[in-house]
Structures are given as C-alpha cells and as structure tokens.
Coordinates of C-alpha atoms in Angstrom, one line a residue:
X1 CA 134.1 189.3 44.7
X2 CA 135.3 186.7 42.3
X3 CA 132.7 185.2 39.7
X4 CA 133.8 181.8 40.2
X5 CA 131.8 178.8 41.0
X6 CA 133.7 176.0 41.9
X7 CA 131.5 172.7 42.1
X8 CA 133.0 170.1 44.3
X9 CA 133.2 166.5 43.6
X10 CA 131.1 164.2 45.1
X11 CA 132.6 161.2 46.8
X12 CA 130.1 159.5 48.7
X13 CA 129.0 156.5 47.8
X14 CA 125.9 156.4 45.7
X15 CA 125.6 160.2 45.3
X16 CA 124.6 161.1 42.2
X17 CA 122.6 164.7 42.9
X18 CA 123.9 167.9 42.2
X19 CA 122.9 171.7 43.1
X20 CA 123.4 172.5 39.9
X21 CA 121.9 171.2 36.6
X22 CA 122.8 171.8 33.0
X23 CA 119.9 174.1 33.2
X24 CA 120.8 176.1 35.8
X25 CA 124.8 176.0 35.2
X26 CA 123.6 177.7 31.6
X27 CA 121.8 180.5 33.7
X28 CA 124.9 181.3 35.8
X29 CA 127.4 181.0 32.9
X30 CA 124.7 183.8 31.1
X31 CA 125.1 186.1 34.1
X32 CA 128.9 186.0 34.0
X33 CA 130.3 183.2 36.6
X34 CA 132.9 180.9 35.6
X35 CA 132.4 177.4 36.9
X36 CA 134.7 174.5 37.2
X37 CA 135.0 171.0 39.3
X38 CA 137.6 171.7 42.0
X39 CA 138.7 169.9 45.0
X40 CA 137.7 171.9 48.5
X41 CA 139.8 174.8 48.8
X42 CA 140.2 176.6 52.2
X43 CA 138.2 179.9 51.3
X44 CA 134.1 179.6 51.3
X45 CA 132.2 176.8 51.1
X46 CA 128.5 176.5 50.1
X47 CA 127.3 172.3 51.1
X48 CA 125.7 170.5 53.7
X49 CA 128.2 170.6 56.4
X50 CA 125.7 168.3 59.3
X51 CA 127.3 170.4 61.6
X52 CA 126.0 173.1 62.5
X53 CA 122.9 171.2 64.8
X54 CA 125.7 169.9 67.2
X55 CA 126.0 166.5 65.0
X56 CA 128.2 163.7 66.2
X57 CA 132.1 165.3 65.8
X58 CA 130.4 168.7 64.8
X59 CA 133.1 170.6 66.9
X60 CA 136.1 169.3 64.6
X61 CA 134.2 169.6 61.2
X62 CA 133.4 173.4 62.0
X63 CA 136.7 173.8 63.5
X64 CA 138.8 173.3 60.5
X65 CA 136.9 176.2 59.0
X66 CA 137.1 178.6 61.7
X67 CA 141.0 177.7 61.9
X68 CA 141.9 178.3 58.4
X69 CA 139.8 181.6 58.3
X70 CA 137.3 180.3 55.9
X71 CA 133.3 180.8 56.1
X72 CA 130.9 178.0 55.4
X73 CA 127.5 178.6 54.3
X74 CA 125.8 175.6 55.0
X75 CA 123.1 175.0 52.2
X76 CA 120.5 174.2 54.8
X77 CA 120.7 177.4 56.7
X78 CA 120.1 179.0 53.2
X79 CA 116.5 180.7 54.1
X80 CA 114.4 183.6 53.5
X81 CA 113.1 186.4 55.8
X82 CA 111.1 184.5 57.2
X83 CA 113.4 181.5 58.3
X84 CA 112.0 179.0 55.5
X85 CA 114.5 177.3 53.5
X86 CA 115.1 178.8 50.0
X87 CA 115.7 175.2 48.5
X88 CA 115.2 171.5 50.0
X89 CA 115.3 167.9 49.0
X90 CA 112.4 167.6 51.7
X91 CA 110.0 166.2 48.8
X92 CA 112.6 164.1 46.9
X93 CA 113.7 162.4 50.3
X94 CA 109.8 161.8 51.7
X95 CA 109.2 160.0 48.0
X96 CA 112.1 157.8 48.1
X97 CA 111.8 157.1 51.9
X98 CA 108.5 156.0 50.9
X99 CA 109.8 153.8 48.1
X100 CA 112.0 152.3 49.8
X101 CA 110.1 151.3 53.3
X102 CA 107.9 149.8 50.9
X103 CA 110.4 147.9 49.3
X104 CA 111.3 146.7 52.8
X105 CA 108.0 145.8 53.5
X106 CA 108.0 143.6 50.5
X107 CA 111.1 142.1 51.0
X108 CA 110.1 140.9 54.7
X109 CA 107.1 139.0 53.6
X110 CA 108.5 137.2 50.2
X111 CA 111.8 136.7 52.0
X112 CA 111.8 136.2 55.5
X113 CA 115.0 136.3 57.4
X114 CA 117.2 137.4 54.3
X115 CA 118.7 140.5 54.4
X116 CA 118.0 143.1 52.0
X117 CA 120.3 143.4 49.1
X118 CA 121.5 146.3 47.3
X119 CA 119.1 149.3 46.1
X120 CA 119.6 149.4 42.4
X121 CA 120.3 153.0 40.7
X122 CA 117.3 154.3 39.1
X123 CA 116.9 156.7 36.1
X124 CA 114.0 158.3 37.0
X125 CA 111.3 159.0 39.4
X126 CA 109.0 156.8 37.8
X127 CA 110.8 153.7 37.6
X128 CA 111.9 153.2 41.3
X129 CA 107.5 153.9 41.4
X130 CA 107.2 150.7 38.9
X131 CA 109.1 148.7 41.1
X132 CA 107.4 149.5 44.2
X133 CA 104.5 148.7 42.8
X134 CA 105.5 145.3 41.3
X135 CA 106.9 144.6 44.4
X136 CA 104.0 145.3 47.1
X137 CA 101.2 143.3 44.2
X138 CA 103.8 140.3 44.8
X139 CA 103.6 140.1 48.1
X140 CA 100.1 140.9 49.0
X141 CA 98.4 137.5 48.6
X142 CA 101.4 137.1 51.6
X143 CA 99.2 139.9 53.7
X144 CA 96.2 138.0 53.1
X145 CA 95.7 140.5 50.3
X146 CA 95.4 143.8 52.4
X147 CA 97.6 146.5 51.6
X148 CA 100.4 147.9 53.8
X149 CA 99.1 150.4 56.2
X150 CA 101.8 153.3 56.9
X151 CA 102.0 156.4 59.5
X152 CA 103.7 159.5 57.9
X153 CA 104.9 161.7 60.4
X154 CA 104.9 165.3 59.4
X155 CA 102.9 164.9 56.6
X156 CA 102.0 168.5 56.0
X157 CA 105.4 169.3 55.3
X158 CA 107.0 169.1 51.9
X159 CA 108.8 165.8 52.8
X160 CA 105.3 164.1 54.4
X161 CA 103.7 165.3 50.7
X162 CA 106.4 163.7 48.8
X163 CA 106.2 160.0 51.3
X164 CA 102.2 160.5 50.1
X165 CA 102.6 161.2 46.8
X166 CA 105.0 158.1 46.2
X167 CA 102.4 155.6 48.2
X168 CA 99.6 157.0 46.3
X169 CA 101.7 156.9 42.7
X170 CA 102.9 152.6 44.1
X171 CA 99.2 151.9 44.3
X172 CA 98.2 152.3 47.8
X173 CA 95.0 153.5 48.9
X174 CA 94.8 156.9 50.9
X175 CA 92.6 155.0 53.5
X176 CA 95.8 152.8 53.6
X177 CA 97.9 156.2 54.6
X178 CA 97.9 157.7 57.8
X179 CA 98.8 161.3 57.9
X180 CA 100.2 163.1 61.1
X181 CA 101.1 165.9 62.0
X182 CA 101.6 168.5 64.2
X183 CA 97.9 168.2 65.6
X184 CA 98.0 164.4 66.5
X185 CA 101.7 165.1 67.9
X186 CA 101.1 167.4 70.2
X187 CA 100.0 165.4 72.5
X188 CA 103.5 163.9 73.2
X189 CA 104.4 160.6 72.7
X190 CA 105.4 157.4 73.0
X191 CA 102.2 156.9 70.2
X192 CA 100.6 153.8 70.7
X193 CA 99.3 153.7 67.5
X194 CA 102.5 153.7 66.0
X195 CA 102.5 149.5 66.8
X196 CA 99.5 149.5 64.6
X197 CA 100.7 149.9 61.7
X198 CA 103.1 148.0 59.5
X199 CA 105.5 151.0 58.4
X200 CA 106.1 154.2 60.1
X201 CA 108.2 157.0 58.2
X202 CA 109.3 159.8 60.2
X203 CA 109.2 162.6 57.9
X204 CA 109.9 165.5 60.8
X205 CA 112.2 168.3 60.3
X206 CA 115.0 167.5 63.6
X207 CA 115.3 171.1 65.0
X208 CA 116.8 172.6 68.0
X209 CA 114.3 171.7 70.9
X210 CA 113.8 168.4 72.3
X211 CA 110.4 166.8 71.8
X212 CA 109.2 163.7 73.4
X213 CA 109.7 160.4 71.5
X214 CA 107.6 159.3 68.8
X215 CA 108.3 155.7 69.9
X216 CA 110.5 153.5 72.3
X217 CA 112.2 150.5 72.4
X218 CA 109.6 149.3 75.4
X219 CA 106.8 150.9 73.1
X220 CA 107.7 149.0 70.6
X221 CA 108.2 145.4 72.7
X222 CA 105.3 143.9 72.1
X223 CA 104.1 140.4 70.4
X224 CA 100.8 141.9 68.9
X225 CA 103.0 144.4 67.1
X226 CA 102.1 144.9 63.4
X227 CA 104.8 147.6 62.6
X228 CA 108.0 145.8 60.5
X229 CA 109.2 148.7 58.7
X230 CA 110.8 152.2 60.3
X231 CA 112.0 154.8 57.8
X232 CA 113.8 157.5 59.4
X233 CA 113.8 159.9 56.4
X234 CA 115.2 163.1 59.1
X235 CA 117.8 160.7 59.8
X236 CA 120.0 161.6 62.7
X237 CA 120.4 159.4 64.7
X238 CA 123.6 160.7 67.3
X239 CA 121.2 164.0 67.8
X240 CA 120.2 163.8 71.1
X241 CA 117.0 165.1 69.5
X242 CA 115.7 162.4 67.9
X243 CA 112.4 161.5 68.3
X244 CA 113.1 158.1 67.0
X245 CA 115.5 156.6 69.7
X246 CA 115.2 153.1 68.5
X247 CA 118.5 152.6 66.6
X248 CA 122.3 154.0 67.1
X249 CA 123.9 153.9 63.4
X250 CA 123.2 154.4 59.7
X251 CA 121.7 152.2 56.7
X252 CA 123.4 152.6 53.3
X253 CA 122.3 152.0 50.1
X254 CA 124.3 148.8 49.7
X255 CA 122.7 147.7 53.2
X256 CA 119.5 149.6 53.0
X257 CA 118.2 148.2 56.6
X258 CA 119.7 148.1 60.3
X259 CA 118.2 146.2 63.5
X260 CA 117.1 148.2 66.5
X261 CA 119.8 148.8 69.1
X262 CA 117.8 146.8 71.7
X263 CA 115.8 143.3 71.1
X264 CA 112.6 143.6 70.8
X265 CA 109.7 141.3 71.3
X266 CA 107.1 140.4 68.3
X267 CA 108.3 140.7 64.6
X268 CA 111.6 141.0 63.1
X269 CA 111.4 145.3 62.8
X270 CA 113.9 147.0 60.2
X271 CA 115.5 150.1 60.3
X272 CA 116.2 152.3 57.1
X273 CA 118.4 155.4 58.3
X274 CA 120.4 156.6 55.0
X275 CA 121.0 160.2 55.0
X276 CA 120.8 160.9 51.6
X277 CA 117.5 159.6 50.4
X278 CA 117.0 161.4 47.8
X279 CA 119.9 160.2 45.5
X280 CA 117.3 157.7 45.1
X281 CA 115.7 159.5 42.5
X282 CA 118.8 162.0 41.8
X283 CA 117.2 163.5 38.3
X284 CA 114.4 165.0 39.9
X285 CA 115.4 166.0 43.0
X286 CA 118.7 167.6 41.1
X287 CA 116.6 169.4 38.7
X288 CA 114.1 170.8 41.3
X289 CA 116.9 171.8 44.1
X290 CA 118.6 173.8 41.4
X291 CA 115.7 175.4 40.2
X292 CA 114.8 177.1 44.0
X293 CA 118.8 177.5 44.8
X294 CA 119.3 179.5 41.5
X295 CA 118.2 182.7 42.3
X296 CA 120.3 183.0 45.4
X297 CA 123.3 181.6 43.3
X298 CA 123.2 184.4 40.7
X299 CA 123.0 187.2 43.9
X300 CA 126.2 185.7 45.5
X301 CA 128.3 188.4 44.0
X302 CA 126.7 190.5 47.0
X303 CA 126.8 188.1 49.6
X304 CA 128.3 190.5 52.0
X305 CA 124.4 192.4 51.4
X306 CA 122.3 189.7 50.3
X307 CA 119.9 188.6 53.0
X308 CA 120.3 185.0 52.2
X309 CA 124.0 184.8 52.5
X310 CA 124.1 187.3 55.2
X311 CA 121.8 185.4 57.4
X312 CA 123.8 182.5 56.3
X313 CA 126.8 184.0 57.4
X314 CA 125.6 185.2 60.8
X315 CA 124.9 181.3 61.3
X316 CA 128.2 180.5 60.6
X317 CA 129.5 182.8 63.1
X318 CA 127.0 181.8 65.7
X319 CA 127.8 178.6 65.5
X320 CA 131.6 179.1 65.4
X321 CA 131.2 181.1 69.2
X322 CA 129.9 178.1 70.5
X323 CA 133.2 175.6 69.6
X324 CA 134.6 174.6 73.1

C-alpha cells in the first residue's frame, strides 16, 4: 500500500478542526507517509461520511462510493475490540454545546425577541469560557440573581463530562447542574422534569435502536414552563431516532438558534442543532482528536490486517448490502 496521506480540504462553513495537527503530521512524516492537501479522489476515504446510520439522503452519499469501487472508512466507525471509538470530539462538542446554550440563555433575557447574531471565532478553549461567563453575570440580576439551572443528558459519557466541565469552568454551581444518565433514563420518557429547568443539553450518543422521547412538543406546551434553551449536541434531527423530536432542521453558526417545528405554549424556547460543535473550540478539540487517531493512522499501511480498519471496512461493506 501506498504511504500517502492525502488531507482533504475543508469547505464547510466555520470549520476550522483538523484530524491531524502539526504534532501529529510530524509523527506520520517520521514513520515514512507523504502527506499533501488534495481534492477527494475516488479511491479510499477516511471522514465523517453521516451516512452510514441511515441519515437523510444516506443511500446516494454511500452510493457514489460503492459505484466507483472505492471504500470509505468512516472516522466514526473507527473503534477498538471492544466497539469503543478509538478517537471522538464527544468532549470538545459537550463543552461548546454547553457554551453556547448558555450564551443563548443569556441572550434571551438581556434581549428579548432579537435573534441571536453570529458566534464569533474563538482562539482557544478558554476564551469562548470568559465570555460565557461575562455573559451569564450580565444577565443574572435579569433571573432575579439565580443561576441558570441545566439538565445534561448522558452525562457519564465523554460529551456529558465535557457540557460539565464548561458550566463548572463559566461559573455555575454543580447544585445548578443536573446530571442524567442512563439510570434516570431508563424509565422512558417524555421527562417531566425536563420543563423544569431552563436549558436541557442532550448529550446522548444517537445509535441504532429507537428509545422513547426525551421530550415532546405537547410535553413541552405548557405556560409554567421554565426551559428556554435546548441544545441538541447529538444533533440529528432527520433520524428517525431522535429522542429529541421537537425541531426538523439545523442551526448554524451564523444563526446559532432555530424555533420548534410546532408552537408551543409558555416561553419563547430556542433550538441550537449545529452539527459541528466542536469547531467552537477547534485548537483543542484538533489537538486532542489527533492525539487518539494517531496510532491507528501510522498502522494503515496494514489496513487489510489491522483490526481498526478491518472492522472499519466490514462496516462499510455492511452498510453497502443494505443500499436499495
């Protein structure tokens, strides 16, 4: 096998993460790969494809591999022997899901009925932090001084620790933070605690199997609702999946908020549903996804005996058998 590396160019808007850092682009080089920015080329392909969960128009994405004879290995189906992911944003896109719901929050008491602008770039971790910070201080005095209260669901998992670690970092108390997870869940929902609280952040891995919704549109209908902010940080919102069935589109970074799809009674409610979260805080989440993909990289010379890439592949194939 060739020892080429071609890194693709980014073209979404905002995007500003890579897989691989100076760091780690020095390690490859060391072990004798070549790399260079390339356009896609119909061969194999290592990215988040969002198709292989049966996504909105996942039979035409996967298709124009399967066609041309290449093989995808989709960078999410990258995982160990024991099905665990290899490498993740999951902590990157909890933090800035945090950051930004909170940011929302703000925004809805010091400036009611204006829309959200634009989310500025940020350097680093801890500046989008100072601003969150400066932000919720402002508009306390607004909440009659008490301090948001927010529901993290899933927060055991490495994307519910990084939505903590962001609120606890902005200044919020931990009695402030409500952590869930698979042992209040398992109840089933509609929650009816969700309404009690004034941002939710939905910090669940979407898998396979259909679980009851978190919340509703008639769950939510309700004047003596509190909640204002949702933050979808799994984000998929054309998976018929999705335990958060409240909204129908996507958010951006220019628009950072959407309505529900349905009207709802009580307060205006906002809807953050950006799939790439952590671009918020690209630096760190670059540095840290490159670190745990690394180690895979240098053994994809043997990808045809590699356990990653070969359970990778089989995916691929699996997936590919299921194209109508």
């Amino acid at each position: 096998m060739t020892a080429v590396i071609h890194l693709r160019a980014e073209t979404k808007p905002f995007e500003r993460r890579s897989p691989l850092s100076p760091k780690t682009a020095k390690a490859l080089i060391s072990a004798g790969f070549r790399q260079t920015a390339a356009p896609p080329l119909p061969h194999i392909y290592v990215h988040f494809a969002h198709c292989f969960k049966k996504q909105d128009g996942w039979a035409t994405e996967l298709s124009r591999f399967a066609k041309a004879g290449g093989l995808l290995y989709d960078l999410e189906f990258l995982v160990d022997d024991r099905g665990a992911r290899i490498a993740a944003f999951g902590f990157s896109a909890g933090f800035s899901g945090a950051a930004l719901a909170l940011l929302s929050w703000a925004h809805q008491l010091l400036h009611p009925g204006v829309p959200q602008g634009a989310v500025p770039a940020f350097d680093s971790a801890s500046a989008l932090v100072e601003l969150v910070r400066s932000s919720v201080t402002e508009a306390l005095p607004l909440n009659d001084g008490e301090y948001p209260r927010l529901m993290i669901i899933g927060a055991l998992g490495r994307c519910g620790k990084g939505a903590t670690e962001c609120c606890l970092a902005a200044g919020i108390p931990e009695k402030s933070v409500l952590k869930w997870d698979m042992a209040e869940t398992s109840r089933g929902g509609p929650f009816p605690e969700i309404v009690d609280v004034d941002v939710l952040l939905n910090c669940v891995y979407l898998g396979a199997h259909r679980v009851p919704p978190f919340t509703t549109l008639e769950s939510l209908s309700t004047p003596e609702r509190r909640l204002r902010v949702i933050c979808d940080v799994s984000c998929d919102p054309n998976n018929e999946n999705n335990p958060i069935p409240v909204y129908s589109g996507y958010s951006s970074f220019e628009s950072p908020t959407i309505s529900p799809s349905g009207t709802l009674d009580g307060p205006e409610l906002r809807i953050i549903a950006i799939d790439h979260l952590p671009t918020m805080i690209a630096r760190e989440a670059s540095d840290e996804y490159a670190g745990l993909l690394l180690p895979s990289l240098l053994q994809l010379r043997d990808r045809e005996k590699e356990g990653v890439w070969t359970r990778a592949e089989q995916t691929y194939r699996e997936r590919v058998s299921e194209l109508p």
